[in-house]
Amino acid sequence: MFESAELGHKIDKATYDKEVPVLREALLEAQLDLAKTANFQVVILIGGVDGAGRGETVNLINEWMDPRHIQSHGMGIPSDEELERPIMWRFWRALPPKGKIGIFLGSWYTWDILNRVFNRIKNAELDQSMDRNVRFEKMLNDEGALVIKFWLHLSKDKQEKRLKAMEKNPKTRWRVTERDWIHFKMYDKFRKVAERVMRQTSTAEAPWMIVEGEDERYRSLTVGKVILEAIRKRLDAAELPPHEVHAPPLLPSIDKLHILKTLDLNQKLTKKKYDLDLEKYQGKLNLLTRNPKFKEMTVIAVFEGNDAAGKGGSIRRVTSALDARYYQVIPIAAPTEEERAQPYLWRFWRHIPRKGRVTIFDRSWYGRVLVERVEGYCSNVDWMRAYSEINDFEEQLVRNNTVVLKFWLSISKEEQLRRFEERQKTGFKRFKITDEDWRNREKWEEYETAVCDMVDRTSSEMSPWVLVEANDKNFARIKILKTLCEKIEVALK
Amino acid sequence: MFESAELGHKIDKATYDKEVPVLREALLEAQLDLAKTANFQVVILIGGVDGAGRGETVNLINEWMDPRHIQSHGMGIPSDEELERPIMWRFWRALPPKGKIGIFLGSWYTWDILNRVFNRIKNAELDQSMDRNVRFEKMLNDEGALVIKFWLHLSKDKQEKRLKAMEKNPKTRWRVTERDWIHFKMYDKFRKVAERVMRQTSTAEAPWMIVEGEDERYRSLTVGKVILEAIRKRLDAAELPPHEVHAPPLLPSIDKLHILKTLDLNQKLTKKKYDLDLEKYQGKLNLLTRNPKFKEMTVIAVFEGNDAAGKGGSIRRVTSALDARYYQVIPIAAPTEEERAQPYLWRFWRHIPRKGRVTIFDRSWYGRVLVERVEGYCSNVDWMRAYSEINDFEEQLVRNNTVVLKFWLSISKEEQLRRFEERQKTGFKRFKITDEDWRNREKWEEYETAVCDMVDRTSSEMSPWVLVEANDKNFARIKILKTLCEKIEVALK
């Protein structure tokens, strides 16, 4: 969930100074058009980790935009007036009217997240409350409002660094309170709760936008651009009925940095080390799946990756460690006629194994947010809602004692070219390369964006994405086997 | 929630014999068109009270329709195959493909309702599970499926009678099991849980259809007609995008019997008794609101009713018992410009009182599902979703220690005419009668249908509708005052 927001995004001063005036002008113009047409209101939530710049962001938006059409609400301790009414009353009274923008620093999420972190409520109560939030935001959307939810994130290290830096600086020292340090000690718990909240409340109509908070320039530009694009898109879609979903669009990272770029694809394993490790982990995997307790669990492994990234070879290295009676490999191609007559996830549900089995999906339900998104095989709304449908699906698997592991096999564009050309030269491999592969290659960047969004929106502690550096096939195969062993081992405990 | 399904609906044999052949032909035709176009599938859930005829209904639908395009699934104890997978797997594998109809006897609701009734889970867990059901059905709808949920209901008396009758008859004796009697003993708990479930899972896209189960002919014809109308409507809307909501339509009761008709509108109170009771209950109300504990609670009373039913007069009888500093009467007219720029419920939220206060709404948020529905001021989708938005709204009030009472003042069409004419004759009352009142009167039956749907979909133990027989003003006023006193008294305990 937070992978992309821990990469160390940065925007240099020159770029910032160049881009800000353009952005501000565009924002003002969008704001003016919004006020003129007054078809909808914009509700912006700024949440996130302490020290990630929530307050600064609100100040900045206020500075950049026309104050006549924007209102900020710092939702701190409720007043006595507010305490005597249902908790949502304070938000209702602060809602912006059509044509205006309302910014909420602290929102209908804040208290429940804190209550859960400090164990004042349980998960079930948190879920009830989050369900109410989803219903509330659905109502806002049905009534025409544009809801943009930002979550400013900092990794644990960076939060600590930032708090310390602020404490050192006499100008900012006053802003670090004891509460901040108490919260910092709860970082891991906080992150876990936040992840649960994001997973449940990132809907097609109001998805969370997770933004790395460390670099002020990056954070400010990102928030500004997301707001701009979301308002623009909605203004352009003004003729749609209000209950149509037109969520804020997902934008690629503004500094062009993304999780795939941070991978060191050239990690290698020597033939000798590979042979040793292969034997070791295949043996281990075999042993684990013969553990009596394994009969009470299930493993589902998903393989996705660039074309020619070596999914097939990796899968064979896994299956050759398993008892043929207890595993199945499901290759996912275009849906059959029978499958097309069913809801999208039906063709995956039918392959969910019994206990004590391993099922490997060679491509999977993620096709919806990868190829179908990029190629336009389904509508925007369809792939946007797919993230939560997939999260719901995998949550059911996990609750049923299933280890869900998702491998993304990543190779560089050059390595792919080398493999394509090699395949075309080698007779028996020629069938593996099609025109479609070459066409996909032309959309390399679009696929990268889709992959990053996929990881950000569907990777969780519960069912994580494992990014596999696959330029070296040996390295990739061992990483996969090793990860599988580790996760199964934990689950067996 | 169950008001309309406890009226003793009945269809006589002659009507039944005349209507069934027509209905069957129409159903077969609709089924054929569905199979031909194969644009969507139909998912029908049959749930409800034991002995309300769930099994018979499934059998009948099967008998009436073309068996090639329909599949029934009796979802009893899960098989071992099913137990080893997530609980939803059994439903996924049984989903009908596009063009077909699938009937589920026992559904994704059954087990959670029973688990709650037998205290194996708590409300919070029930809510979590219901939230998953709502998400699942939303997905089905987004994927194009038509979901029709029937709840066959019997009042407690009738359930007992029916079970006993079945036991007496040697042909049906075998069908009454010990489990049925155990469930009967839990009737009140079961009803309460069912109400909670209906309230949370009756969405705009998949509302529950509550049908009285006692009379077989009424039950069968109603279910058949709802299915027919729902499929027809969806076939006609085939050009709409699948994620547009086109729920099964709400039909007026087929035997023309409805809750308003069961009221004895001519109940009267003599002037003498009225004067005594007025003093008694006004005094009591005054005392109750001066109870120190009253400072911790809130009362919200909603007054709706036919034109000229006497809302204003009744309200004055209430307020004259109250301390002017602590109550407010909010007359609801057309929304102001400021209000129109906000989500629908905003203009009611702004009047939510602090603790220790009474707020009376003279007309209310129910305008959405009454005048706005009947006059077409908002779309079908808008008033359909309003039921759950209103339930969510009132639930928040109740959780905040508010007594929410909703009075529907009911007069006969003749009495209304008499009052209209009298008003026109009396100079100072003439302003009270407008052309609009006469126009509304022409839509008497449509308003009746809307009122019945409103009561069925928003009345609950938590925030009940109180139907007030108002042909006699004295009777109405005392009933209102008395009910107010009773509910506040309970809340103060």
mmCIF file of N, CA and C in Angstrom, chain A residues 41 80-81 84-86 88-89 92-93 95-98 123-124 127-128 131-132 135 139-140 142-143 196 200 241 243-244 340-346 349-350 352-355 368 379 381-382 385 388-389 392 395-397 399-400, chain B residues 41 80-81 83-86 88-89 92-93 95-98 123-124 127-128 131-132 135 139-140 142-143 196 200 241 243-244 340-346 349-350 352-355 368 379 381-382 385 389 392 395-397 399-400:
data_model
loop_
_atom_site.group_PDB
_atom_site.id
_atom_site.type_symbol
_atom_site.label_atom_id
_atom_site.label_comp_id
_atom_site.label_asym_id
_atom_site.label_seq_id
_atom_site.Cartn_x
_atom_site.Cartn_y
_atom_site.Cartn_z
ATOM 1 N N GLN A 41 -19.261 20.425 -5.787
ATOM 2 C CA GLN A 41 -18.307 20.935 -4.819
ATOM 3 C C GLN A 41 -17.124 19.959 -4.746
ATOM 4 N N ASP A 80 -17.932 21.840 22.430
ATOM 5 C CA ASP A 80 -19.061 21.281 23.192
ATOM 6 C C ASP A 80 -20.313 21.230 22.334
ATOM 7 N N GLU A 81 -20.478 22.230 21.480
ATOM 8 C CA GLU A 81 -21.567 22.223 20.506
ATOM 9 C C GLU A 81 -21.551 20.936 19.680
ATOM 10 N N GLU A 84 -22.251 17.427 21.500
ATOM 11 C CA GLU A 84 -23.636 17.104 21.854
ATOM 12 C C GLU A 84 -24.459 16.604 20.679
ATOM 13 N N ARG A 85 -23.804 16.482 19.533
ATOM 14 C CA ARG A 85 -24.534 16.012 18.352
ATOM 15 C C ARG A 85 -23.827 14.792 17.765
ATOM 16 N N PRO A 86 -24.467 14.102 16.825
ATOM 17 C CA PRO A 86 -23.758 12.977 16.198
ATOM 18 C C PRO A 86 -22.434 13.472 15.621
ATOM 19 N N MET A 88 -20.823 13.163 13.012
ATOM 20 C CA MET A 88 -20.730 13.656 11.640
ATOM 21 C C MET A 88 -21.282 15.072 11.468
ATOM 22 N N TRP A 89 -21.961 15.574 12.464
ATOM 23 C CA TRP A 89 -22.573 16.904 12.368
ATOM 24 C C TRP A 89 -21.534 17.967 12.048
ATOM 25 N N TRP A 92 -20.807 17.792 8.377
ATOM 26 C CA TRP A 92 -21.928 18.275 7.569
ATOM 27 C C TRP A 92 -21.967 19.805 7.562
ATOM 28 N N ARG A 93 -21.791 20.393 8.740
ATOM 29 C CA ARG A 93 -21.907 21.857 8.787
ATOM 30 C C ARG A 93 -20.759 22.532 8.060
ATOM 31 N N LEU A 95 -19.399 21.278 5.194
ATOM 32 C CA LEU A 95 -19.345 20.900 3.775
ATOM 33 C C LEU A 95 -19.388 22.135 2.881
ATOM 34 N N PRO A 96 -18.558 22.160 1.861
ATOM 35 C CA PRO A 96 -18.612 23.304 0.941
ATOM 36 C C PRO A 96 -19.852 23.203 0.043
ATOM 37 N N PRO A 97 -20.453 24.328 -0.317
ATOM 38 C CA PRO A 97 -21.543 24.271 -1.288
ATOM 39 C C PRO A 97 -20.992 24.062 -2.712
ATOM 40 N N LYS A 98 -21.872 23.745 -3.627
ATOM 41 C CA LYS A 98 -21.453 23.587 -5.023
ATOM 42 C C LYS A 98 -20.718 24.823 -5.503
ATOM 43 N N ASN A 123 -11.021 -4.276 15.823
ATOM 44 C CA ASN A 123 -11.111 -4.253 14.363
ATOM 45 C C ASN A 123 -12.559 -4.239 13.867
ATOM 46 N N ALA A 124 -13.408 -5.035 14.512
ATOM 47 C CA ALA A 124 -14.794 -5.110 14.042
ATOM 48 C C ALA A 124 -15.459 -3.733 14.118
ATOM 49 N N ASP A 127 -14.114 -1.537 11.419
ATOM 50 C CA ASP A 127 -14.728 -1.865 10.131
ATOM 51 C C ASP A 127 -16.133 -1.278 10.009
ATOM 52 N N GLN A 128 -16.912 -1.364 11.088
ATOM 53 C CA GLN A 128 -18.253 -0.764 11.070
ATOM 54 C C GLN A 128 -18.170 0.716 10.734
ATOM 55 N N ASP A 131 -17.177 1.362 7.189
ATOM 56 C CA ASP A 131 -18.321 1.136 6.315
ATOM 57 C C ASP A 131 -19.218 2.376 6.292
ATOM 58 N N ARG A 132 -19.376 2.997 7.452
ATOM 59 C CA ARG A 132 -20.167 4.232 7.483
ATOM 60 C C ARG A 132 -19.495 5.324 6.652
ATOM 61 N N ARG A 135 -20.192 4.675 3.034
ATOM 62 C CA ARG A 135 -21.557 5.072 2.689
ATOM 63 C C ARG A 135 -21.696 6.592 2.592
ATOM 64 N N MET A 139 -22.617 8.684 -0.754
ATOM 65 C CA MET A 139 -23.698 9.653 -0.796
ATOM 66 C C MET A 139 -23.191 10.975 -1.371
ATOM 67 N N LEU A 140 -22.021 11.430 -0.894
ATOM 68 C CA LEU A 140 -21.455 12.674 -1.421
ATOM 69 C C LEU A 140 -21.292 12.566 -2.934
ATOM 70 N N ASP A 142 -22.831 10.475 -5.018
ATOM 71 C CA ASP A 142 -24.142 10.409 -5.661
ATOM 72 C C ASP A 142 -24.787 11.789 -5.754
ATOM 73 N N GLU A 143 -24.477 12.637 -4.780
ATOM 74 C CA GLU A 143 -25.031 13.985 -4.778
ATOM 75 C C GLU A 143 -24.179 14.932 -5.624
ATOM 76 N N ARG A 196 -5.210 -1.050 6.760
ATOM 77 C CA ARG A 196 -6.547 -1.649 6.800
ATOM 78 C C ARG A 196 -7.616 -0.645 6.353
ATOM 79 N N GLN A 200 -10.001 -0.730 2.870
ATOM 80 C CA GLN A 200 -11.456 -0.799 2.931
ATOM 81 C C GLN A 200 -12.159 0.421 2.376
ATOM 82 N N PRO A 241 -24.552 12.254 -15.639
ATOM 83 C CA PRO A 241 -25.412 12.338 -14.454
ATOM 84 C C PRO A 241 -24.567 12.253 -13.192
ATOM 85 N N HIS A 243 -24.704 10.659 -10.457
ATOM 86 C CA HIS A 243 -24.404 9.399 -9.785
ATOM 87 C C HIS A 243 -23.474 8.519 -10.610
ATOM 88 N N GLU A 244 -23.061 8.979 -11.789
ATOM 89 C CA GLU A 244 -21.987 8.303 -12.514
ATOM 90 C C GLU A 244 -20.694 8.492 -11.722
ATOM 91 N N ARG A 340 -17.116 -15.466 -20.085
ATOM 92 C CA ARG A 340 -17.573 -14.109 -20.393
ATOM 93 C C ARG A 340 -19.003 -13.876 -19.943
ATOM 94 N N ALA A 341 -19.759 -14.956 -19.753
ATOM 95 C CA ALA A 341 -21.158 -14.823 -19.325
ATOM 96 C C ALA A 341 -21.276 -14.685 -17.815
ATOM 97 N N GLN A 342 -20.151 -14.547 -17.130
ATOM 98 C CA GLN A 342 -20.159 -14.489 -15.668
ATOM 99 C C GLN A 342 -19.466 -13.212 -15.187
ATOM 100 N N PRO A 343 -19.678 -12.832 -13.930
ATOM 101 C CA PRO A 343 -18.915 -11.696 -13.381
ATOM 102 C C PRO A 343 -17.411 -11.953 -13.504
ATOM 103 N N TYR A 344 -16.664 -10.877 -13.609
ATOM 104 C CA TYR A 344 -15.249 -10.989 -13.934
ATOM 105 C C TYR A 344 -14.487 -12.006 -13.089
ATOM 106 N N LEU A 345 -14.669 -11.982 -11.793
ATOM 107 C CA LEU A 345 -13.847 -12.844 -10.935
ATOM 108 C C LEU A 345 -14.261 -14.319 -10.953
ATOM 109 N N TRP A 346 -15.361 -14.629 -11.587
ATOM 110 C CA TRP A 346 -15.877 -16.002 -11.580
ATOM 111 C C TRP A 346 -14.844 -17.008 -12.086
ATOM 112 N N TRP A 349 -12.438 -17.723 -9.237
ATOM 113 C CA TRP A 349 -13.088 -18.439 -8.128
ATOM 114 C C TRP A 349 -13.205 -19.927 -8.433
ATOM 115 N N ARG A 350 -13.479 -20.264 -9.667
ATOM 116 C CA ARG A 350 -13.685 -21.685 -9.982
ATOM 117 C C ARG A 350 -12.426 -22.510 -9.783
ATOM 118 N N ILE A 352 -10.255 -21.979 -7.212
ATOM 119 C CA ILE A 352 -9.783 -21.895 -5.827
ATOM 120 C C ILE A 352 -9.685 -23.320 -5.274
ATOM 121 N N PRO A 353 -8.507 -23.683 -4.782
ATOM 122 C CA PRO A 353 -8.296 -25.084 -4.387
ATOM 123 C C PRO A 353 -8.859 -25.404 -3.007
ATOM 124 N N ARG A 354 -8.963 -26.706 -2.743
ATOM 125 C CA ARG A 354 -9.292 -27.183 -1.394
ATOM 126 C C ARG A 354 -8.093 -26.966 -0.492
ATOM 127 N N LYS A 355 -8.253 -27.317 0.758
ATOM 128 C CA LYS A 355 -7.138 -27.239 1.707
ATOM 129 C C LYS A 355 -6.042 -28.224 1.316
ATOM 130 N N ARG A 368 -7.257 -7.388 -15.234
ATOM 131 C CA ARG A 368 -8.226 -6.291 -15.260
ATOM 132 C C ARG A 368 -7.567 -4.921 -15.124
ATOM 133 N N SER A 379 -13.950 -0.226 -19.110
ATOM 134 C CA SER A 379 -14.049 1.212 -18.865
ATOM 135 C C SER A 379 -13.227 1.596 -17.637
ATOM 136 N N VAL A 381 -14.202 3.115 -14.994
ATOM 137 C CA VAL A 381 -14.932 2.734 -13.791
ATOM 138 C C VAL A 381 -14.675 1.268 -13.463
ATOM 139 N N ASP A 382 -14.660 0.423 -14.490
ATOM 140 C CA ASP A 382 -14.501 -1.011 -14.258
ATOM 141 C C ASP A 382 -13.151 -1.346 -13.629
ATOM 142 N N ARG A 385 -12.922 0.089 -9.965
ATOM 143 C CA ARG A 385 -13.599 -0.690 -8.923
ATOM 144 C C ARG A 385 -12.937 -2.050 -8.724
ATOM 145 N N SER A 388 -10.821 -2.639 -5.421
ATOM 146 C CA SER A 388 -11.473 -3.062 -4.169
ATOM 147 C C SER A 388 -12.079 -4.447 -4.304
ATOM 148 N N GLU A 389 -12.560 -4.799 -5.485
ATOM 149 C CA GLU A 389 -13.102 -6.153 -5.658
ATOM 150 C C GLU A 389 -12.004 -7.195 -5.439
ATOM 151 N N ASP A 392 -11.196 -7.395 -1.759
ATOM 152 C CA ASP A 392 -12.235 -8.175 -1.075
ATOM 153 C C ASP A 392 -12.034 -9.673 -1.329
ATOM 154 N N GLU A 395 -8.992 -10.967 0.495
ATOM 155 C CA GLU A 395 -9.247 -10.984 1.938
ATOM 156 C C GLU A 395 -10.017 -12.245 2.330
ATOM 157 N N GLN A 396 -10.951 -12.640 1.491
ATOM 158 C CA GLN A 396 -11.705 -13.870 1.770
ATOM 159 C C GLN A 396 -10.790 -15.084 1.746
ATOM 160 N N LEU A 397 -9.858 -15.083 0.802
ATOM 161 C CA LEU A 397 -8.911 -16.201 0.735
ATOM 162 C C LEU A 397 -8.073 -16.246 2.003
ATOM 163 N N ARG A 399 -8.649 -14.988 4.947
ATOM 164 C CA ARG A 399 -9.433 -15.378 6.118
ATOM 165 C C ARG A 399 -9.694 -16.881 6.154
ATOM 166 N N ASN A 400 -9.626 -17.498 4.983
ATOM 167 C CA ASN A 400 -9.822 -18.945 4.913
ATOM 168 C C ASN A 400 -8.489 -19.695 5.027
ATOM 169 N N GLN B 41 -27.688 -11.707 -16.128
ATOM 170 C CA GLN B 41 -28.270 -12.853 -15.450
ATOM 171 C C GLN B 41 -29.168 -12.359 -14.323
ATOM 172 N N ASP B 80 -18.135 -30.953 2.225
ATOM 173 C CA ASP B 80 -16.731 -30.858 2.653
ATOM 174 C C ASP B 80 -15.915 -30.084 1.618
ATOM 175 N N GLU B 81 -16.247 -30.284 0.342
ATOM 176 C CA GLU B 81 -15.619 -29.497 -0.732
ATOM 177 C C GLU B 81 -15.770 -27.999 -0.453
ATOM 178 N N LEU B 83 -16.628 -26.539 2.472
ATOM 179 C CA LEU B 83 -16.074 -26.104 3.760
ATOM 180 C C LEU B 83 -14.587 -25.810 3.687
ATOM 181 N N GLU B 84 -13.920 -26.398 2.711
ATOM 182 C CA GLU B 84 -12.476 -26.179 2.615
ATOM 183 C C GLU B 84 -12.119 -24.926 1.830
ATOM 184 N N ARG B 85 -13.146 -24.218 1.397
ATOM 185 C CA ARG B 85 -12.875 -22.991 0.634
ATOM 186 C C ARG B 85 -13.564 -21.805 1.300
ATOM 187 N N PRO B 86 -13.230 -20.582 0.871
ATOM 188 C CA PRO B 86 -13.946 -19.435 1.463
ATOM 189 C C PRO B 86 -15.440 -19.644 1.273
ATOM 190 N N MET B 88 -17.866 -17.984 0.364
ATOM 191 C CA MET B 88 -18.557 -17.490 -0.827
ATOM 192 C C MET B 88 -18.340 -18.370 -2.055
ATOM 193 N N TRP B 89 -17.403 -19.290 -1.976
ATOM 194 C CA TRP B 89 -17.092 -20.141 -3.133
ATOM 195 C C TRP B 89 -18.324 -20.894 -3.623
ATOM 196 N N TRP B 92 -20.397 -18.531 -5.646
ATOM 197 C CA TRP B 92 -19.759 -18.213 -6.934
ATOM 198 C C TRP B 92 -19.947 -19.351 -7.931
ATOM 199 N N ARG B 93 -19.731 -20.596 -7.475
ATOM 200 C CA ARG B 93 -19.823 -21.711 -8.417
ATOM 201 C C ARG B 93 -21.245 -21.911 -8.888
ATOM 202 N N LEU B 95 -23.421 -19.360 -9.452
ATOM 203 C CA LEU B 95 -23.969 -18.172 -10.118
ATOM 204 C C LEU B 95 -24.461 -18.531 -11.518
ATOM 205 N N PRO B 96 -25.611 -18.016 -11.908
ATOM 206 C CA PRO B 96 -26.084 -18.277 -13.266
ATOM 207 C C PRO B 96 -25.305 -17.443 -14.279
ATOM 208 N N PRO B 97 -25.065 -17.980 -15.469
ATOM 209 C CA PRO B 97 -24.437 -17.153 -16.507
ATOM 210 C C PRO B 97 -25.454 -16.178 -17.100
ATOM 211 N N LYS B 98 -24.961 -15.221 -17.855
ATOM 212 C CA LYS B 98 -25.867 -14.261 -18.502
ATOM 213 C C LYS B 98 -26.922 -14.995 -19.324
ATOM 214 N N ASN B 123 -23.095 -8.075 17.181
ATOM 215 C CA ASN B 123 -23.575 -7.141 16.162
ATOM 216 C C ASN B 123 -22.463 -6.622 15.268
ATOM 217 N N ALA B 124 -21.313 -6.328 15.862
ATOM 218 C CA ALA B 124 -20.222 -5.769 15.063
ATOM 219 C C ALA B 124 -19.788 -6.757 13.982
ATOM 220 N N ASP B 127 -22.410 -6.901 11.312
ATOM 221 C CA ASP B 127 -22.304 -5.735 10.433
ATOM 222 C C ASP B 127 -21.166 -5.890 9.422
ATOM 223 N N GLN B 128 -20.024 -6.401 9.894
ATOM 224 C CA GLN B 128 -18.900 -6.636 8.979
ATOM 225 C C GLN B 128 -19.328 -7.544 7.842
ATOM 226 N N ASP B 131 -21.687 -5.931 5.460
ATOM 227 C CA ASP B 131 -20.955 -5.033 4.583
ATOM 228 C C ASP B 131 -20.345 -5.819 3.420
ATOM 229 N N ARG B 132 -19.836 -6.996 3.715
ATOM 230 C CA ARG B 132 -19.295 -7.841 2.635
ATOM 231 C C ARG B 132 -20.395 -8.242 1.660
ATOM 232 N N ARG B 135 -21.088 -5.344 -0.596
ATOM 233 C CA ARG B 135 -20.040 -5.208 -1.611
ATOM 234 C C ARG B 135 -20.184 -6.268 -2.704
ATOM 235 N N MET B 139 -20.938 -5.552 -6.621
ATOM 236 C CA MET B 139 -20.122 -6.111 -7.693
ATOM 237 C C MET B 139 -21.016 -6.809 -8.711
ATOM 238 N N LEU B 140 -21.951 -7.639 -8.239
ATOM 239 C CA LEU B 140 -22.857 -8.323 -9.167
ATOM 240 C C LEU B 140 -23.587 -7.304 -10.033
ATOM 241 N N ASP B 142 -22.682 -4.170 -10.673
ATOM 242 C CA ASP B 142 -21.730 -3.509 -11.565
ATOM 243 C C ASP B 142 -21.391 -4.397 -12.764
ATOM 244 N N GLU B 143 -21.415 -5.704 -12.538
ATOM 245 C CA GLU B 143 -21.117 -6.636 -13.623
ATOM 246 C C GLU B 143 -22.362 -6.935 -14.460
ATOM 247 N N ARG B 196 -32.390 -5.633 11.370
ATOM 248 C CA ARG B 196 -31.074 -5.001 11.266
ATOM 249 C C ARG B 196 -30.429 -5.318 9.910
ATOM 250 N N GLN B 200 -29.603 -2.669 6.730
ATOM 251 C CA GLN B 200 -28.242 -2.437 6.246
ATOM 252 C C GLN B 200 -28.007 -2.882 4.817
ATOM 253 N N PRO B 241 -25.550 1.539 -19.504
ATOM 254 C CA PRO B 241 -24.309 0.854 -19.104
ATOM 255 C C PRO B 241 -24.578 -0.023 -17.888
ATOM 256 N N HIS B 243 -23.153 -0.528 -15.110
ATOM 257 C CA HIS B 243 -22.957 -0.047 -13.749
ATOM 258 C C HIS B 243 -23.991 1.010 -13.372
ATOM 259 N N GLU B 244 -24.903 1.314 -14.294
ATOM 260 C CA GLU B 244 -26.059 2.135 -13.922
ATOM 261 C C GLU B 244 -26.951 1.286 -13.033
ATOM 262 N N ARG B 340 -29.885 24.187 -1.856
ATOM 263 C CA ARG B 340 -29.793 23.435 -3.110
ATOM 264 C C ARG B 340 -28.354 23.180 -3.519
ATOM 265 N N ALA B 341 -27.429 23.992 -3.007
ATOM 266 C CA ALA B 341 -26.014 23.824 -3.351
ATOM 267 C C ALA B 341 -25.333 22.772 -2.483
ATOM 268 N N GLN B 342 -26.112 22.064 -1.673
ATOM 269 C CA GLN B 342 -25.547 21.075 -0.754
ATOM 270 C C GLN B 342 -26.188 19.703 -0.975
ATOM 271 N N PRO B 343 -25.552 18.646 -0.469
ATOM 272 C CA PRO B 343 -26.207 17.335 -0.535
ATOM 273 C C PRO B 343 -27.575 17.387 0.135
ATOM 274 N N TYR B 344 -28.476 16.524 -0.327
ATOM 275 C CA TYR B 344 -29.873 16.580 0.080
ATOM 276 C C TYR B 344 -30.092 16.707 1.589
ATOM 277 N N LEU B 345 -29.395 15.904 2.372
ATOM 278 C CA LEU B 345 -29.680 15.879 3.810
ATOM 279 C C LEU B 345 -29.096 17.069 4.583
ATOM 280 N N TRP B 346 -28.287 17.872 3.917
ATOM 281 C CA TRP B 346 -27.616 18.980 4.595
ATOM 282 C C TRP B 346 -28.589 19.899 5.313
ATOM 283 N N TRP B 349 -29.558 18.272 8.590
ATOM 284 C CA TRP B 349 -28.436 18.207 9.533
ATOM 285 C C TRP B 349 -28.229 19.544 10.251
ATOM 286 N N ARG B 350 -28.417 20.643 9.513
ATOM 287 C CA ARG B 350 -28.143 21.939 10.134
ATOM 288 C C ARG B 350 -29.081 22.242 11.298
ATOM 289 N N ILE B 352 -30.116 19.877 13.507
ATOM 290 C CA ILE B 352 -30.020 18.862 14.560
ATOM 291 C C ILE B 352 -29.683 19.560 15.870
ATOM 292 N N PRO B 353 -30.507 19.342 16.906
ATOM 293 C CA PRO B 353 -30.332 20.113 18.142
ATOM 294 C C PRO B 353 -29.232 19.565 19.049
ATOM 295 N N ARG B 354 -28.852 20.372 20.005
ATOM 296 C CA ARG B 354 -27.976 19.929 21.075
ATOM 297 C C ARG B 354 -28.746 19.001 22.008
ATOM 298 N N LYS B 355 -28.044 18.516 23.000
ATOM 299 C CA LYS B 355 -28.694 17.675 24.005
ATOM 300 C C LYS B 355 -29.711 18.496 24.807
ATOM 301 N N ARG B 368 -38.162 13.523 0.049
ATOM 302 C CA ARG B 368 -37.467 12.851 -1.051
ATOM 303 C C ARG B 368 -38.219 11.634 -1.575
ATOM 304 N N SER B 379 -34.645 11.589 -9.709
ATOM 305 C CA SER B 379 -34.677 10.360 -10.508
ATOM 306 C C SER B 379 -34.999 9.171 -9.612
ATOM 307 N N VAL B 381 -33.316 6.491 -9.217
ATOM 308 C CA VAL B 381 -32.127 6.121 -8.466
ATOM 309 C C VAL B 381 -32.000 6.982 -7.216
ATOM 310 N N ASP B 382 -32.311 8.257 -7.346
ATOM 311 C CA ASP B 382 -32.136 9.171 -6.220
ATOM 312 C C ASP B 382 -33.064 8.822 -5.064
ATOM 313 N N ARG B 385 -32.059 5.360 -3.450
ATOM 314 C CA ARG B 385 -30.925 5.387 -2.517
ATOM 315 C C ARG B 385 -31.260 6.185 -1.249
ATOM 316 N N GLU B 389 -29.922 6.137 2.778
ATOM 317 C CA GLU B 389 -29.302 7.354 3.319
ATOM 318 C C GLU B 389 -30.051 7.836 4.556
ATOM 319 N N ASP B 392 -29.317 5.518 7.439
ATOM 320 C CA ASP B 392 -27.984 5.826 7.989
ATOM 321 C C ASP B 392 -28.047 7.085 8.858
ATOM 322 N N GLU B 395 -29.892 6.449 12.090
ATOM 323 C CA GLU B 395 -29.098 5.580 12.950
ATOM 324 C C GLU B 395 -28.062 6.408 13.718
ATOM 325 N N GLN B 396 -27.485 7.382 13.037
ATOM 326 C CA GLN B 396 -26.511 8.245 13.716
ATOM 327 C C GLN B 396 -27.165 9.025 14.845
ATOM 328 N N LEU B 397 -28.389 9.487 14.576
ATOM 329 C CA LEU B 397 -29.102 10.229 15.616
ATOM 330 C C LEU B 397 -29.366 9.333 16.822
ATOM 331 N N ARG B 399 -27.850 6.578 17.723
ATOM 332 C CA ARG B 399 -26.623 6.252 18.444
ATOM 333 C C ARG B 399 -26.175 7.399 19.327
ATOM 334 N N ASN B 400 -26.595 8.607 18.978
ATOM 335 C CA ASN B 400 -26.240 9.777 19.775
ATOM 336 C C ASN B 400 -27.304 10.068 20.839
#
